[in-house]
Every structure is written in structure tokens, then in C-alpha cells.
């Protein structure tokens, strides 16, 4: 397995409850390193652009509203098989289906307010990282 980078977002439901440190701790304990990180408030335009692949889906409007409802922490995680490892640590999108001990099982409030986002493939990770960070921002 090779060293990869992936995008992680700690969503507004988690930042509102001061879970940022607890969530980052789980990634680090799983062997992932934070090589870039920023706390920010997404604008509607940013959220619509980032989640544009879902524009035609019925949940798009509520997703954008949720992701702009409070601050998020965007970060780049790096490590062996980082994409799969991140997804394993996050757990299933629906917290009801997430394995015990995963971030979503332990912290999610709902399927939408599920505390974290993570890239699902190398190409997605590359595009999502570029959406938020320049090469100068990533220090590994």
C-alpha cells in the first residue's frame, strides 16, 4: 500500500460540539497525519461548488444549508492507504449502519449531520484537496 493524501472535513455539527480534537485524535491514532488544516465558514457558493455532484439530488439544498450553518475544519490527511483508512475511521455514512467505535457511530446526530466528510477515491481526493488548499499549504 502506498502513502496517499485525502481530504477530511469536520462538519458543523461536530465543530459546534467542540469535537474537533477528539476527531483528529482518532485519525492520528489510526496512523494518519494532518499535513494541512484550516477552520473556516463555507459560503453558500463554496458549498454549492464543492457538493456540485449532488446538485440534482433532493437533499442538495439541505446539505448546502447544513454545511454553511457553522464553521468546518478542512484538513488533508496523509498515510499508508489514507483514503481507505479515513473511511474506515469515519464509519458508514448512515450512523445507524456505522460500526461501533467509528466517528459517525459515536458522534453523528443524523445521516446529514454525521460529523465528517472524507474523499472516496484518489481522483476525488486530489480534486477536493485542490478545492481548499494550495501546494504551499500542505506541509508533510
mmCIF file of C-alpha atoms in Angstrom:
data_model
loop_
_atom_site.group_PDB
_atom_site.id
_atom_site.type_symbol
_atom_site.label_atom_id
_atom_site.label_comp_id
_atom_site.label_asym_id
_atom_site.label_seq_id
_atom_site.Cartn_x
_atom_site.Cartn_y
_atom_site.Cartn_z
ATOM 1 C CA UNK A 1 0.000 0.000 0.000
ATOM 2 C CA UNK A 2 1.291 3.470 -0.798
ATOM 3 C CA UNK A 3 1.275 6.769 1.040
ATOM 4 C CA UNK A 4 -1.770 8.786 -0.006
ATOM 5 C CA UNK A 5 -3.442 12.042 0.848
ATOM 6 C CA UNK A 6 -7.153 12.529 1.379
ATOM 7 C CA UNK A 7 -9.447 15.407 2.271
ATOM 8 C CA UNK A 8 -11.304 15.340 5.558
ATOM 9 C CA UNK A 9 -13.962 17.793 6.694
ATOM 10 C CA UNK A 10 -15.129 18.043 10.273
ATOM 11 C CA UNK A 11 -18.703 19.229 9.782
ATOM 12 C CA UNK A 12 -20.679 21.967 11.613
ATOM 13 C CA UNK A 13 -22.458 19.539 13.962
ATOM 14 C CA UNK A 14 -19.091 18.392 15.307
ATOM 15 C CA UNK A 15 -17.412 21.812 15.492
ATOM 16 C CA UNK A 16 -20.475 23.171 17.318
ATOM 17 C CA UNK A 17 -19.992 20.480 19.986
ATOM 18 C CA UNK A 18 -16.210 21.045 20.265
ATOM 19 C CA UNK A 19 -15.372 17.576 18.898
ATOM 20 C CA UNK A 20 -12.563 18.697 16.584
ATOM 21 C CA UNK A 21 -9.773 17.486 18.889
ATOM 22 C CA UNK A 22 -11.463 14.159 19.595
ATOM 23 C CA UNK A 23 -11.975 13.524 15.883
ATOM 24 C CA UNK A 24 -8.416 14.486 14.914
ATOM 25 C CA UNK A 25 -7.153 12.220 17.714
ATOM 26 C CA UNK A 26 -8.929 9.259 16.121
ATOM 27 C CA UNK A 27 -7.332 9.928 12.746
ATOM 28 C CA UNK A 28 -3.896 10.261 14.314
ATOM 29 C CA UNK A 29 -4.301 7.105 16.399
ATOM 30 C CA UNK A 30 -5.184 5.277 13.168
ATOM 31 C CA UNK A 31 -1.825 6.312 11.708
ATOM 32 C CA UNK A 32 -2.913 9.320 9.650
ATOM 33 C CA UNK A 33 -1.041 12.622 9.850
ATOM 34 C CA UNK A 34 -2.628 16.053 9.481
ATOM 35 C CA UNK A 35 -0.477 17.810 6.859
ATOM 36 C CA UNK A 36 -2.810 20.797 6.306
ATOM 37 C CA UNK A 37 -5.703 22.149 8.338
ATOM 38 C CA UNK A 38 -7.974 25.194 8.343
ATOM 39 C CA UNK A 39 -11.082 26.197 10.283
ATOM 40 C CA UNK A 40 -13.425 28.170 8.061
ATOM 41 C CA UNK A 41 -17.005 29.193 7.388
ATOM 42 C CA UNK A 42 -18.171 27.963 3.984
ATOM 43 C CA UNK A 43 -20.151 30.409 1.879
ATOM 44 C CA UNK A 44 -23.204 29.191 0.003
ATOM 45 C CA UNK A 45 -21.263 29.459 -3.262
ATOM 46 C CA UNK A 46 -18.380 27.384 -1.887
ATOM 47 C CA UNK A 47 -20.699 24.677 -0.533
ATOM 48 C CA UNK A 48 -22.662 24.545 -3.796
ATOM 49 C CA UNK A 49 -19.446 24.228 -5.800
ATOM 50 C CA UNK A 50 -17.912 21.599 -3.517
ATOM 51 C CA UNK A 51 -21.058 19.445 -3.450
ATOM 52 C CA UNK A 52 -21.957 20.185 -7.094
ATOM 53 C CA UNK A 53 -22.011 16.469 -7.976
ATOM 54 C CA UNK A 54 -25.169 16.252 -5.845
ATOM 55 C CA UNK A 55 -26.888 19.294 -7.396
ATOM 56 C CA UNK A 56 -29.756 17.245 -8.896
ATOM 57 C CA UNK A 57 -30.369 15.194 -5.776
ATOM 58 C CA UNK A 58 -33.285 16.053 -3.474
ATOM 59 C CA UNK A 59 -31.002 16.592 -0.457
ATOM 60 C CA UNK A 60 -28.695 19.142 -2.179
ATOM 61 C CA UNK A 61 -30.354 22.278 -0.764
ATOM 62 C CA UNK A 62 -30.451 20.972 2.803
ATOM 63 C CA UNK A 63 -26.839 19.741 2.500
ATOM 64 C CA UNK A 64 -25.679 23.215 1.436
ATOM 65 C CA UNK A 65 -27.699 24.841 4.226
ATOM 66 C CA UNK A 66 -26.226 22.442 6.784
ATOM 67 C CA UNK A 67 -22.625 22.833 5.583
ATOM 68 C CA UNK A 68 -22.934 26.640 5.791
ATOM 69 C CA UNK A 69 -24.665 26.589 9.213
ATOM 70 C CA UNK A 70 -21.417 26.873 11.166
ATOM 71 C CA UNK A 71 -17.659 26.504 10.923
ATOM 72 C CA UNK A 72 -15.991 23.449 9.439
ATOM 73 C CA UNK A 73 -12.436 22.169 9.742
ATOM 74 C CA UNK A 74 -10.960 21.149 6.403
ATOM 75 C CA UNK A 75 -7.811 19.088 6.531
ATOM 76 C CA UNK A 76 -5.502 16.940 4.477
ATOM 77 C CA UNK A 77 -4.685 13.582 5.990
ATOM 78 C CA UNK A 78 -1.658 11.590 4.854
ATOM 79 C CA UNK A 79 -0.619 7.995 5.421
ATOM 80 C CA UNK A 80 -0.490 4.463 4.087
ATOM 81 C CA UNK A 81 -3.790 3.867 2.287
ATOM 82 C CA UNK A 82 -5.110 7.155 3.698
ATOM 83 C CA UNK A 83 -8.349 7.137 1.698
ATOM 84 C CA UNK A 84 -9.485 3.710 2.890
ATOM 85 C CA UNK A 85 -8.164 4.295 6.416
ATOM 86 C CA UNK A 86 -10.039 7.591 6.690
ATOM 87 C CA UNK A 87 -13.262 5.952 5.523
ATOM 88 C CA UNK A 88 -12.769 3.096 7.989
ATOM 89 C CA UNK A 89 -12.265 5.512 10.900
ATOM 90 C CA UNK A 90 -15.296 7.604 9.821
ATOM 91 C CA UNK A 91 -17.686 4.655 9.501
ATOM 92 C CA UNK A 92 -20.719 4.295 7.241
ATOM 93 C CA UNK A 93 -22.434 7.480 6.014
ATOM 94 C CA UNK A 94 -25.595 6.488 7.865
ATOM 95 C CA UNK A 95 -24.607 6.393 11.538
ATOM 96 C CA UNK A 96 -27.217 3.685 12.130
ATOM 97 C CA UNK A 97 -25.115 1.412 9.889
ATOM 98 C CA UNK A 98 -21.713 2.526 11.194
ATOM 99 C CA UNK A 99 -19.530 0.113 13.127
ATOM 100 C CA UNK A 100 -19.029 0.583 16.854
ATOM 101 C CA UNK A 101 -16.107 2.848 17.665
ATOM 102 C CA UNK A 102 -16.249 4.827 14.422
ATOM 103 C CA UNK A 103 -16.603 8.606 14.368
ATOM 104 C CA UNK A 104 -20.079 8.519 12.852
ATOM 105 C CA UNK A 105 -21.369 5.867 15.247
ATOM 106 C CA UNK A 106 -20.047 7.762 18.251
ATOM 107 C CA UNK A 107 -20.637 11.403 17.248
ATOM 108 C CA UNK A 108 -23.163 11.747 14.387
ATOM 109 C CA UNK A 109 -26.533 13.326 15.031
ATOM 110 C CA UNK A 110 -28.149 12.128 11.786
ATOM 111 C CA UNK A 111 -27.332 10.887 8.287
ATOM 112 C CA UNK A 112 -26.717 14.514 7.207
ATOM 113 C CA UNK A 113 -25.181 15.780 10.454
ATOM 114 C CA UNK A 114 -22.767 12.860 10.513
ATOM 115 C CA UNK A 115 -19.772 14.862 11.789
ATOM 116 C CA UNK A 116 -17.258 14.153 8.988
ATOM 117 C CA UNK A 117 -16.697 14.007 5.245
ATOM 118 C CA UNK A 118 -13.927 12.097 3.510
ATOM 119 C CA UNK A 119 -12.827 11.613 -0.076
ATOM 120 C CA UNK A 120 -13.903 8.314 -1.664
ATOM 121 C CA UNK A 121 -11.210 7.763 -4.322
ATOM 122 C CA UNK A 122 -7.764 9.050 -5.354
ATOM 123 C CA UNK A 123 -9.148 11.306 -8.100
ATOM 124 C CA UNK A 124 -11.799 12.722 -5.785
ATOM 125 C CA UNK A 125 -9.204 13.289 -3.066
ATOM 126 C CA UNK A 126 -6.920 15.198 -5.451
ATOM 127 C CA UNK A 127 -9.776 17.442 -6.630
ATOM 128 C CA UNK A 128 -11.173 18.010 -3.143
ATOM 129 C CA UNK A 129 -7.746 18.862 -1.710
ATOM 130 C CA UNK A 130 -7.172 21.408 -4.512
ATOM 131 C CA UNK A 131 -10.576 22.946 -3.764
ATOM 132 C CA UNK A 132 -9.380 24.037 -0.310
ATOM 133 C CA UNK A 133 -5.578 24.029 -0.319
ATOM 134 C CA UNK A 134 -2.663 25.111 -2.497
ATOM 135 C CA UNK A 135 0.533 23.057 -2.594
ATOM 136 C CA UNK A 136 2.125 25.677 -0.307
ATOM 137 C CA UNK A 137 -0.457 24.937 2.408
ATOM 138 C CA UNK A 138 0.422 21.240 2.634
ATOM 139 C CA UNK A 139 3.381 20.573 4.871
ATOM 140 C CA UNK A 140 4.249 16.915 5.186
#
